[in-house]
mmCIF file of N, CA and C in Angstrom:
data_model
loop_
_atom_site.group_PDB
_atom_site.id
_atom_site.type_symbol
_atom_site.label_atom_id
_atom_site.label_comp_id
_atom_site.label_asym_id
_atom_site.label_seq_id
_atom_site.Cartn_x
_atom_site.Cartn_y
_atom_site.Cartn_z
ATOM 1 N N MET A 14 -35.063 -4.880 -11.557
ATOM 2 C CA MET A 14 -33.993 -3.982 -11.134
ATOM 3 C C MET A 14 -33.511 -3.176 -12.349
ATOM 4 N N PRO A 15 -33.563 -1.875 -12.292
ATOM 5 C CA PRO A 15 -33.195 -1.069 -13.454
ATOM 6 C C PRO A 15 -31.692 -0.858 -13.646
ATOM 7 N N LEU A 16 -30.843 -1.322 -12.728
ATOM 8 C CA LEU A 16 -29.398 -1.215 -12.919
ATOM 9 C C LEU A 16 -28.897 -2.571 -13.396
ATOM 10 N N TYR A 17 -28.216 -2.581 -14.541
ATOM 11 C CA TYR A 17 -27.761 -3.842 -15.123
ATOM 12 C C TYR A 17 -26.264 -3.823 -15.387
ATOM 13 N N HIS A 18 -25.635 -4.942 -15.088
ATOM 14 C CA HIS A 18 -24.243 -5.149 -15.480
ATOM 15 C C HIS A 18 -24.274 -5.701 -16.898
ATOM 16 N N ILE A 19 -23.463 -5.126 -17.780
ATOM 17 C CA ILE A 19 -23.432 -5.560 -19.173
ATOM 18 C C ILE A 19 -22.259 -6.504 -19.376
ATOM 19 N N ASP A 20 -22.563 -7.731 -19.715
ATOM 20 C CA ASP A 20 -21.533 -8.708 -20.042
ATOM 21 C C ASP A 20 -20.829 -8.245 -21.315
ATOM 22 N N PRO A 21 -19.503 -8.393 -21.398
ATOM 23 C CA PRO A 21 -18.789 -7.954 -22.611
ATOM 24 C C PRO A 21 -19.373 -8.505 -23.914
ATOM 25 N N ARG A 22 -19.990 -9.698 -23.870
ATOM 26 C CA ARG A 22 -20.603 -10.256 -25.083
ATOM 27 C C ARG A 22 -21.823 -9.463 -25.534
ATOM 28 N N GLU A 23 -22.431 -8.716 -24.608
ATOM 29 C CA GLU A 23 -23.599 -7.892 -24.931
ATOM 30 C C GLU A 23 -23.216 -6.495 -25.404
ATOM 31 N N LEU A 24 -21.939 -6.181 -25.376
ATOM 32 C CA LEU A 24 -21.482 -4.831 -25.686
ATOM 33 C C LEU A 24 -21.939 -4.317 -27.049
ATOM 34 N N PRO A 25 -21.882 -5.111 -28.121
ATOM 35 C CA PRO A 25 -22.327 -4.579 -29.420
ATOM 36 C C PRO A 25 -23.773 -4.067 -29.417
ATOM 37 N N ARG A 26 -24.613 -4.656 -28.597
ATOM 38 C CA ARG A 26 -26.014 -4.251 -28.519
ATOM 39 C C ARG A 26 -26.189 -2.965 -27.706
ATOM 40 N N VAL A 27 -25.391 -2.790 -26.658
ATOM 41 C CA VAL A 27 -25.582 -1.693 -25.714
ATOM 42 C C VAL A 27 -24.653 -0.506 -25.981
ATOM 43 N N TRP A 28 -23.483 -0.753 -26.542
ATOM 44 C CA TRP A 28 -22.475 0.289 -26.691
ATOM 45 C C TRP A 28 -22.958 1.521 -27.464
ATOM 46 N N PRO A 29 -23.736 1.379 -28.545
ATOM 47 C CA PRO A 29 -24.206 2.578 -29.251
ATOM 48 C C PRO A 29 -25.040 3.523 -28.377
ATOM 49 N N ILE A 30 -25.642 2.997 -27.326
ATOM 50 C CA ILE A 30 -26.427 3.825 -26.405
ATOM 51 C C ILE A 30 -25.553 4.323 -25.254
ATOM 52 N N ALA A 31 -24.716 3.440 -24.698
ATOM 53 C CA ALA A 31 -23.893 3.792 -23.530
ATOM 54 C C ALA A 31 -22.747 4.733 -23.876
ATOM 55 N N ALA A 32 -22.133 4.559 -25.037
ATOM 56 C CA ALA A 32 -20.950 5.359 -25.395
ATOM 57 C C ALA A 32 -21.211 6.868 -25.361
ATOM 58 N N PRO A 33 -22.297 7.376 -25.955
ATOM 59 C CA PRO A 33 -22.521 8.827 -25.886
ATOM 60 C C PRO A 33 -22.717 9.341 -24.457
ATOM 61 N N LEU A 34 -23.303 8.506 -23.593
ATOM 62 C CA LEU A 34 -23.489 8.897 -22.191
ATOM 63 C C LEU A 34 -22.141 9.017 -21.496
ATOM 64 N N LEU A 35 -21.263 8.049 -21.736
ATOM 65 C CA LEU A 35 -19.924 8.083 -21.140
ATOM 66 C C LEU A 35 -19.074 9.186 -21.760
ATOM 67 N N GLN A 36 -19.293 9.454 -23.030
ATOM 68 C CA GLN A 36 -18.517 10.501 -23.710
ATOM 69 C C GLN A 36 -18.704 11.857 -23.031
ATOM 70 N N LYS A 37 -19.886 12.112 -22.513
ATOM 71 C CA LYS A 37 -20.126 13.375 -21.809
ATOM 72 C C LYS A 37 -19.209 13.505 -20.596
ATOM 73 N N ALA A 38 -18.958 12.406 -19.906
ATOM 74 C CA ALA A 38 -18.029 12.426 -18.773
ATOM 75 C C ALA A 38 -16.594 12.604 -19.264
ATOM 76 N N ILE A 39 -16.256 11.945 -20.361
ATOM 77 C CA ILE A 39 -14.912 12.067 -20.933
ATOM 78 C C ILE A 39 -14.655 13.504 -21.357
ATOM 79 N N ASP A 40 -15.664 14.162 -21.906
ATOM 80 C CA ASP A 40 -15.519 15.535 -22.396
ATOM 81 C C ASP A 40 -15.118 16.522 -21.299
ATOM 82 N N LEU A 41 -15.354 16.176 -20.035
ATOM 83 C CA LEU A 41 -14.948 17.039 -18.928
ATOM 84 C C LEU A 41 -13.426 17.128 -18.823
ATOM 85 N N ASP A 42 -12.723 16.058 -19.224
ATOM 86 C CA ASP A 42 -11.254 16.046 -19.237
ATOM 87 C C ASP A 42 -10.790 15.050 -20.296
ATOM 88 N N PRO A 43 -10.817 15.460 -21.571
ATOM 89 C CA PRO A 43 -10.519 14.533 -22.669
ATOM 90 C C PRO A 43 -9.077 14.034 -22.718
ATOM 91 N N SER A 44 -8.199 14.589 -21.904
ATOM 92 C CA SER A 44 -6.802 14.134 -21.914
ATOM 93 C C SER A 44 -6.615 12.823 -21.162
ATOM 94 N N VAL A 45 -7.620 12.388 -20.413
ATOM 95 C CA VAL A 45 -7.479 11.209 -19.559
ATOM 96 C C VAL A 45 -7.684 9.905 -20.321
ATOM 97 N N VAL A 46 -8.732 9.822 -21.127
ATOM 98 C CA VAL A 46 -9.094 8.570 -21.789
ATOM 99 C C VAL A 46 -9.938 8.878 -23.023
ATOM 100 N N THR A 47 -9.933 7.955 -23.969
ATOM 101 C CA THR A 47 -10.814 8.088 -25.134
ATOM 102 C C THR A 47 -11.938 7.068 -25.017
ATOM 103 N N ILE A 48 -12.999 7.288 -25.751
ATOM 104 C CA ILE A 48 -14.121 6.350 -25.727
ATOM 105 C C ILE A 48 -13.693 4.994 -26.284
ATOM 106 N N GLU A 49 -12.732 4.983 -27.222
ATOM 107 C CA GLU A 49 -12.227 3.723 -27.772
ATOM 108 C C GLU A 49 -11.473 2.932 -26.715
ATOM 109 N N GLN A 50 -10.737 3.624 -25.860
ATOM 110 C CA GLN A 50 -10.016 2.941 -24.779
ATOM 111 C C GLN A 50 -10.983 2.371 -23.749
ATOM 112 N N VAL A 51 -12.048 3.099 -23.488
ATOM 113 C CA VAL A 51 -13.066 2.612 -22.552
ATOM 114 C C VAL A 51 -13.730 1.367 -23.118
ATOM 115 N N GLU A 52 -14.103 1.409 -24.386
ATOM 116 C CA GLU A 52 -14.747 0.258 -25.021
ATOM 117 C C GLU A 52 -13.836 -0.967 -24.965
ATOM 118 N N TYR A 53 -12.563 -0.795 -25.231
ATOM 119 C CA TYR A 53 -11.603 -1.899 -25.177
ATOM 120 C C TYR A 53 -11.512 -2.466 -23.751
ATOM 121 N N SER A 54 -11.470 -1.586 -22.759
ATOM 122 C CA SER A 54 -11.379 -2.032 -21.364
ATOM 123 C C SER A 54 -12.609 -2.824 -20.932
ATOM 124 N N VAL A 55 -13.783 -2.417 -21.419
ATOM 125 C CA VAL A 55 -15.013 -3.154 -21.100
ATOM 126 C C VAL A 55 -15.023 -4.484 -21.853
ATOM 127 N N ARG A 56 -14.678 -4.445 -23.130
ATOM 128 C CA ARG A 56 -14.694 -5.658 -23.955
ATOM 129 C C ARG A 56 -13.748 -6.732 -23.421
ATOM 130 N N THR A 57 -12.601 -6.323 -22.874
ATOM 131 C CA THR A 57 -11.617 -7.276 -22.365
ATOM 132 C C THR A 57 -11.841 -7.651 -20.900
ATOM 133 N N GLY A 58 -12.826 -7.025 -20.250
ATOM 134 C CA GLY A 58 -13.148 -7.378 -18.873
ATOM 135 C C GLY A 58 -12.350 -6.639 -17.814
ATOM 136 N N LYS A 59 -11.495 -5.718 -18.199
ATOM 137 C CA LYS A 59 -10.725 -4.942 -17.216
ATOM 138 C C LYS A 59 -11.644 -4.011 -16.442
ATOM 139 N N VAL A 60 -12.635 -3.469 -17.140
ATOM 140 C CA VAL A 60 -13.594 -2.528 -16.556
ATOM 141 C C VAL A 60 -14.987 -3.089 -16.779
ATOM 142 N N HIS A 61 -15.864 -2.857 -15.830
ATOM 143 C CA HIS A 61 -17.256 -3.313 -15.919
ATOM 144 C C HIS A 61 -18.152 -2.153 -16.311
ATOM 145 N N LEU A 62 -19.133 -2.436 -17.159
ATOM 146 C CA LEU A 62 -20.111 -1.442 -17.573
ATOM 147 C C LEU A 62 -21.442 -1.743 -16.904
ATOM 148 N N LEU A 63 -21.985 -0.730 -16.231
ATOM 149 C CA LEU A 63 -23.319 -0.802 -15.651
ATOM 150 C C LEU A 63 -24.173 0.228 -16.366
ATOM 151 N N VAL A 64 -25.422 -0.105 -16.630
ATOM 152 C CA VAL A 64 -26.340 0.854 -17.239
ATOM 153 C C VAL A 64 -27.597 0.976 -16.396
ATOM 154 N N TRP A 65 -28.172 2.162 -16.420
ATOM 155 C CA TRP A 65 -29.430 2.436 -15.745
ATOM 156 C C TRP A 65 -30.512 2.444 -16.807
ATOM 157 N N ASP A 66 -31.508 1.600 -16.636
ATOM 158 C CA ASP A 66 -32.568 1.427 -17.625
ATOM 159 C C ASP A 66 -33.895 1.878 -17.041
ATOM 160 N N GLU A 67 -34.394 2.995 -17.539
ATOM 161 C CA GLU A 67 -35.707 3.498 -17.117
ATOM 162 C C GLU A 67 -36.782 2.732 -17.885
ATOM 163 N N PRO A 68 -37.826 2.258 -17.213
ATOM 164 C CA PRO A 68 -38.833 1.429 -17.868
ATOM 165 C C PRO A 68 -39.422 2.012 -19.155
ATOM 166 N N GLU A 69 -39.703 3.298 -19.195
ATOM 167 C CA GLU A 69 -40.330 3.861 -20.385
ATOM 168 C C GLU A 69 -39.374 4.631 -21.284
ATOM 169 N N SER A 70 -38.129 4.813 -20.830
ATOM 170 C CA SER A 70 -37.174 5.619 -21.597
ATOM 171 C C SER A 70 -35.998 4.818 -22.132
ATOM 172 N N GLY A 71 -35.787 3.624 -21.621
ATOM 173 C CA GLY A 71 -34.623 2.837 -22.010
ATOM 174 C C GLY A 71 -33.402 3.242 -21.193
ATOM 175 N N ILE A 72 -32.224 3.004 -21.721
ATOM 176 C CA ILE A 72 -30.981 3.291 -21.007
ATOM 177 C C ILE A 72 -30.776 4.799 -20.957
ATOM 178 N N THR A 73 -30.681 5.323 -19.728
ATOM 179 C CA THR A 73 -30.497 6.767 -19.539
ATOM 180 C C THR A 73 -29.188 7.099 -18.825
ATOM 181 N N GLY A 74 -28.460 6.085 -18.361
ATOM 182 C CA GLY A 74 -27.201 6.334 -17.661
ATOM 183 C C GLY A 74 -26.257 5.167 -17.807
ATOM 184 N N ALA A 75 -24.956 5.463 -17.725
ATOM 185 C CA ALA A 75 -23.927 4.433 -17.835
ATOM 186 C C ALA A 75 -22.781 4.750 -16.877
ATOM 187 N N VAL A 76 -22.192 3.702 -16.331
ATOM 188 C CA VAL A 76 -21.095 3.825 -15.366
ATOM 189 C C VAL A 76 -20.062 2.755 -15.685
ATOM 190 N N THR A 77 -18.780 3.112 -15.576
ATOM 191 C CA THR A 77 -17.731 2.095 -15.675
ATOM 192 C C THR A 77 -17.065 1.960 -14.311
ATOM 193 N N VAL A 78 -16.820 0.704 -13.918
ATOM 194 C CA VAL A 78 -16.258 0.396 -12.606
ATOM 195 C C VAL A 78 -15.085 -0.553 -12.786
ATOM 196 N N GLU A 79 -14.002 -0.248 -12.088
ATOM 197 C CA GLU A 79 -12.812 -1.105 -12.085
ATOM 198 C C GLU A 79 -12.552 -1.529 -10.646
ATOM 199 N N PHE A 80 -12.291 -2.800 -10.433
ATOM 200 C CA PHE A 80 -11.986 -3.286 -9.089
ATOM 201 C C PHE A 80 -10.481 -3.253 -8.867
ATOM 202 N N ILE A 81 -10.100 -2.721 -7.711
ATOM 203 C CA ILE A 81 -8.697 -2.632 -7.325
ATOM 204 C C ILE A 81 -8.538 -3.416 -6.029
ATOM 205 N N ASP A 82 -7.670 -4.420 -6.052
ATOM 206 C CA ASP A 82 -7.449 -5.244 -4.863
ATOM 207 C C ASP A 82 -6.215 -4.771 -4.104
ATOM 208 N N TYR A 83 -6.444 -4.386 -2.854
ATOM 209 C CA TYR A 83 -5.385 -4.016 -1.927
ATOM 210 C C TYR A 83 -5.293 -5.120 -0.877
ATOM 211 N N PRO A 84 -4.218 -5.156 -0.094
ATOM 212 C CA PRO A 84 -4.096 -6.232 0.907
ATOM 213 C C PRO A 84 -5.270 -6.313 1.879
ATOM 214 N N ARG A 85 -5.871 -5.190 2.235
ATOM 215 C CA ARG A 85 -6.921 -5.214 3.254
ATOM 216 C C ARG A 85 -8.310 -4.840 2.739
ATOM 217 N N GLU A 86 -8.423 -4.523 1.462
ATOM 218 C CA GLU A 86 -9.741 -4.159 0.939
ATOM 219 C C GLU A 86 -9.797 -4.316 -0.570
ATOM 220 N N ARG A 87 -11.019 -4.442 -1.056
ATOM 221 C CA ARG A 87 -11.274 -4.492 -2.498
ATOM 222 C C ARG A 87 -12.111 -3.251 -2.816
ATOM 223 N N VAL A 88 -11.554 -2.388 -3.635
ATOM 224 C CA VAL A 88 -12.178 -1.105 -3.925
ATOM 225 C C VAL A 88 -12.827 -1.136 -5.306
ATOM 226 N N ALA A 89 -14.068 -0.713 -5.364
ATOM 227 C CA ALA A 89 -14.757 -0.518 -6.638
ATOM 228 C C ALA A 89 -14.526 0.939 -7.023
ATOM 229 N N HIS A 90 -13.695 1.151 -8.034
ATOM 230 C CA HIS A 90 -13.365 2.510 -8.472
ATOM 231 C C HIS A 90 -14.234 2.872 -9.670
ATOM 232 N N VAL A 91 -15.045 3.902 -9.508
ATOM 233 C CA VAL A 91 -15.902 4.383 -10.595
ATOM 234 C C VAL A 91 -15.052 5.281 -11.483
ATOM 235 N N ASN A 92 -14.843 4.841 -12.721
ATOM 236 C CA ASN A 92 -14.024 5.606 -13.662
ATOM 237 C C ASN A 92 -14.816 6.697 -14.352
ATOM 238 N N LEU A 93 -15.970 6.348 -14.889
ATOM 239 C CA LEU A 93 -16.804 7.284 -15.633
ATOM 240 C C LEU A 93 -18.267 7.101 -15.234
ATOM 241 N N MET A 94 -18.999 8.201 -15.249
ATOM 242 C CA MET A 94 -20.416 8.146 -14.962
ATOM 243 C C MET A 94 -21.088 9.210 -15.813
ATOM 244 N N GLY A 95 -22.041 8.813 -16.626
ATOM 245 C CA GLY A 95 -22.712 9.786 -17.466
ATOM 246 C C GLY A 95 -24.154 9.426 -17.732
ATOM 247 N N GLY A 96 -24.940 10.440 -17.971
ATOM 248 C CA GLY A 96 -26.338 10.212 -18.299
ATOM 249 C C GLY A 96 -27.259 11.020 -17.426
ATOM 250 N N LYS A 97 -28.532 10.816 -17.653
ATOM 251 C CA LYS A 97 -29.565 11.547 -16.936
ATOM 252 C C LYS A 97 -30.010 10.758 -15.710
ATOM 253 N N GLY A 98 -29.982 11.409 -14.571
ATOM 254 C CA GLY A 98 -30.509 10.798 -13.361
ATOM 255 C C GLY A 98 -29.671 9.666 -12.784
ATOM 256 N N ILE A 99 -28.421 9.581 -13.158
ATOM 257 C CA ILE A 99 -27.594 8.478 -12.667
ATOM 258 C C ILE A 99 -27.151 8.718 -11.224
ATOM 259 N N VAL A 100 -27.014 9.973 -10.828
ATOM 260 C CA VAL A 100 -26.592 10.279 -9.453
ATOM 261 C C VAL A 100 -27.833 10.582 -8.625
ATOM 262 N N ARG A 101 -28.537 9.508 -8.312
ATOM 263 C CA ARG A 101 -29.700 9.567 -7.437
ATOM 264 C C ARG A 101 -29.519 8.498 -6.378
ATOM 265 N N LYS A 102 -30.084 8.738 -5.216
ATOM 266 C CA LYS A 102 -29.845 7.852 -4.081
ATOM 267 C C LYS A 102 -30.176 6.390 -4.393
ATOM 268 N N HIS A 103 -31.331 6.111 -4.990
ATOM 269 C CA HIS A 103 -31.704 4.722 -5.234
ATOM 270 C C HIS A 103 -30.803 4.067 -6.285
ATOM 271 N N VAL A 104 -30.319 4.834 -7.271
ATOM 272 C CA VAL A 104 -29.382 4.290 -8.255
ATOM 273 C C VAL A 104 -28.053 3.995 -7.572
ATOM 274 N N PHE A 105 -27.611 4.945 -6.747
ATOM 275 C CA PHE A 105 -26.361 4.798 -6.005
ATOM 276 C C PHE A 105 -26.422 3.560 -5.103
ATOM 277 N N GLU A 106 -27.548 3.355 -4.429
ATOM 278 C CA GLU A 106 -27.706 2.196 -3.543
ATOM 279 C C GLU A 106 -27.665 0.885 -4.335
ATOM 280 N N GLU A 107 -28.302 0.850 -5.513
ATOM 281 C CA GLU A 107 -28.249 -0.361 -6.342
ATOM 282 C C GLU A 107 -26.831 -0.640 -6.819
ATOM 283 N N ALA A 108 -26.117 0.414 -7.206
ATOM 284 C CA ALA A 108 -24.732 0.244 -7.652
ATOM 285 C C ALA A 108 -23.868 -0.267 -6.501
ATOM 286 N N MET A 109 -24.060 0.276 -5.302
ATOM 287 C CA MET A 109 -23.283 -0.196 -4.148
ATOM 288 C C MET A 109 -23.612 -1.654 -3.836
ATOM 289 N N GLY A 110 -24.867 -2.043 -3.993
ATOM 290 C CA GLY A 110 -25.235 -3.447 -3.790
ATOM 291 C C GLY A 110 -24.515 -4.357 -4.772
ATOM 292 N N TRP A 111 -24.453 -3.948 -6.046
ATOM 293 C CA TRP A 111 -23.740 -4.733 -7.065
ATOM 294 C C TRP A 111 -22.257 -4.810 -6.725
ATOM 295 N N MET A 112 -21.685 -3.708 -6.258
ATOM 296 C CA MET A 112 -20.265 -3.692 -5.877
ATOM 297 C C MET A 112 -20.006 -4.659 -4.727
ATOM 298 N N ARG A 113 -20.883 -4.639 -3.720
ATOM 299 C CA ARG A 113 -20.739 -5.568 -2.588
ATOM 300 C C ARG A 113 -20.826 -7.025 -3.055
ATOM 301 N N LEU A 114 -21.777 -7.316 -3.945
ATOM 302 C CA LEU A 114 -21.911 -8.679 -4.473
ATOM 303 C C LEU A 114 -20.648 -9.142 -5.187
ATOM 304 N N ASN A 115 -19.869 -8.194 -5.683
ATOM 305 C CA ASN A 115 -18.625 -8.509 -6.376
ATOM 306 C C ASN A 115 -17.411 -8.374 -5.462
ATOM 307 N N GLY A 116 -17.657 -8.359 -4.157
ATOM 308 C CA GLY A 116 -16.580 -8.418 -3.176
ATOM 309 C C GLY A 116 -16.002 -7.094 -2.737
ATOM 310 N N ALA A 117 -16.530 -5.986 -3.232
ATOM 311 C CA ALA A 117 -15.970 -4.689 -2.845
ATOM 312 C C ALA A 117 -16.290 -4.373 -1.387
ATOM 313 N N THR A 118 -15.307 -3.804 -0.720
ATOM 314 C CA THR A 118 -15.490 -3.350 0.654
ATOM 315 C C THR A 118 -15.582 -1.834 0.717
ATOM 316 N N LYS A 119 -15.163 -1.174 -0.356
ATOM 317 C CA LYS A 119 -15.243 0.284 -0.452
ATOM 318 C C LYS A 119 -15.534 0.663 -1.895
ATOM 319 N N ALA A 120 -16.121 1.847 -2.074
ATOM 320 C CA ALA A 120 -16.319 2.411 -3.409
ATOM 321 C C ALA A 120 -15.657 3.783 -3.423
ATOM 322 N N GLN A 121 -15.088 4.126 -4.556
ATOM 323 C CA GLN A 121 -14.445 5.426 -4.681
ATOM 324 C C GLN A 121 -14.577 5.948 -6.107
ATOM 325 N N CYS A 122 -14.349 7.243 -6.248
ATOM 326 C CA CYS A 122 -14.274 7.867 -7.563
ATOM 327 C C CYS A 122 -13.394 9.096 -7.435
ATOM 328 N N TRP A 123 -12.872 9.545 -8.546
ATOM 329 C CA TRP A 123 -12.137 10.804 -8.568
ATOM 330 C C TRP A 123 -13.135 11.893 -8.904
ATOM 331 N N ALA A 124 -13.024 13.016 -8.225
ATOM 332 C CA ALA A 124 -13.945 14.119 -8.482
ATOM 333 C C ALA A 124 -13.245 15.439 -8.196
ATOM 334 N N ARG A 125 -13.715 16.450 -8.898
ATOM 335 C CA ARG A 125 -13.229 17.801 -8.623
ATOM 336 C C ARG A 125 -14.356 18.780 -8.883
ATOM 337 N N GLY A 126 -14.144 19.991 -8.397
ATOM 338 C CA GLY A 126 -15.140 21.029 -8.603
ATOM 339 C C GLY A 126 -16.468 20.701 -7.947
ATOM 340 N N SER A 127 -17.549 20.994 -8.656
ATOM 341 C CA SER A 127 -18.893 20.817 -8.109
ATOM 342 C C SER A 127 -19.250 19.343 -7.883
ATOM 343 N N LEU A 128 -18.533 18.436 -8.538
ATOM 344 C CA LEU A 128 -18.817 17.007 -8.346
ATOM 345 C C LEU A 128 -18.508 16.564 -6.920
ATOM 346 N N VAL A 129 -17.497 17.158 -6.289
ATOM 347 C CA VAL A 129 -17.142 16.797 -4.913
ATOM 348 C C VAL A 129 -18.348 17.030 -4.002
ATOM 349 N N GLU A 130 -18.967 18.177 -4.139
ATOM 350 C CA GLU A 130 -20.127 18.515 -3.320
ATOM 351 C C GLU A 130 -21.305 17.580 -3.614
ATOM 352 N N MET A 131 -21.515 17.276 -4.888
ATOM 353 C CA MET A 131 -22.617 16.399 -5.271
ATOM 354 C C MET A 131 -22.443 15.000 -4.673
ATOM 355 N N TYR A 132 -21.223 14.452 -4.752
ATOM 356 C CA TYR A 132 -20.975 13.123 -4.200
ATOM 357 C C TYR A 132 -21.035 13.121 -2.676
ATOM 358 N N ALA A 133 -20.644 14.221 -2.060
ATOM 359 C CA ALA A 133 -20.738 14.319 -0.602
ATOM 360 C C ALA A 133 -22.192 14.195 -0.154
ATOM 361 N N LYS A 134 -23.107 14.741 -0.936
ATOM 362 C CA LYS A 134 -24.537 14.638 -0.622
ATOM 363 C C LYS A 134 -25.014 13.187 -0.692
ATOM 364 N N MET A 135 -24.278 12.356 -1.444
ATOM 365 C CA MET A 135 -24.638 10.942 -1.567
ATOM 366 C C MET A 135 -23.987 10.099 -0.461
ATOM 367 N N GLY A 136 -23.270 10.751 0.449
ATOM 368 C CA GLY A 136 -22.656 10.040 1.569
ATOM 369 C C GLY A 136 -21.174 9.751 1.410
ATOM 370 N N MET A 137 -20.591 10.176 0.294
ATOM 371 C CA MET A 137 -19.155 9.948 0.097
ATOM 372 C C MET A 137 -18.372 11.024 0.837
ATOM 373 N N GLU A 138 -17.146 10.684 1.233
ATOM 374 C CA GLU A 138 -16.307 11.664 1.903
ATOM 375 C C GLU A 138 -15.000 11.853 1.147
ATOM 376 N N ASN A 139 -14.474 13.054 1.212
ATOM 377 C CA ASN A 139 -13.213 13.382 0.569
ATOM 378 C C ASN A 139 -12.092 12.882 1.472
ATOM 379 N N THR A 140 -11.393 11.831 1.034
ATOM 380 C CA THR A 140 -10.380 11.212 1.885
ATOM 381 C C THR A 140 -8.950 11.480 1.443
ATOM 382 N N HIS A 141 -8.730 11.828 0.184
ATOM 383 C CA HIS A 141 -7.374 12.000 -0.328
ATOM 384 C C HIS A 141 -7.311 13.140 -1.333
ATOM 385 N N GLN A 142 -6.140 13.676 -1.488
ATOM 386 C CA GLN A 142 -5.831 14.595 -2.575
ATOM 387 C C GLN A 142 -4.882 13.832 -3.490
ATOM 388 N N VAL A 143 -5.092 13.884 -4.775
ATOM 389 C CA VAL A 143 -4.224 13.175 -5.726
ATOM 390 C C VAL A 143 -3.113 14.128 -6.169
ATOM 391 N N MET A 144 -1.886 13.696 -5.994
ATOM 392 C CA MET A 144 -0.723 14.458 -6.435
ATOM 393 C C MET A 144 -0.169 13.735 -7.642
ATOM 394 N N ARG A 145 0.215 14.471 -8.704
ATOM 395 C CA ARG A 145 0.623 13.814 -9.943
ATOM 396 C C ARG A 145 1.756 14.587 -10.590
ATOM 397 N N ILE A 146 2.630 13.845 -11.276
ATOM 398 C CA ILE A 146 3.701 14.441 -12.077
ATOM 399 C C ILE A 146 3.852 13.624 -13.334
ATOM 400 N N SER A 147 4.090 14.277 -14.444
ATOM 401 C CA SER A 147 4.323 13.569 -15.712
ATOM 402 C C SER A 147 5.696 12.949 -15.698
ATOM 403 N N LEU A 148 5.814 11.751 -16.229
ATOM 404 C CA LEU A 148 7.117 11.051 -16.296
ATOM 405 C C LEU A 148 7.567 10.923 -17.733
#
């Protein structure tokens, strides 16, 4: 299986490869999070790191997932996704399988612009608009 969950103890080995892939996603809106904050969240177990490993190319994609427990569902929230070929149907299906194995009943991500259309092609639907105010 080319999609792997990275245990926080394995982070020193994988992070030099995964971080630049995730940084590309961060660069789309750098005000949200830093790569150091992402690394800390993965290291402490708050967020899970999944990587896509191509047999002849090595790690080509990385995803961070946070589980959110609501009274009636457990949501796998995709925080960051970066790399080559990560948004492909078979990769998406493997990621959803891993989410289900970890008790998720739904998967979600925040998206805007052209990403909304891309995720819709993968079977996701636009269910909410996020309203925000600085405090």
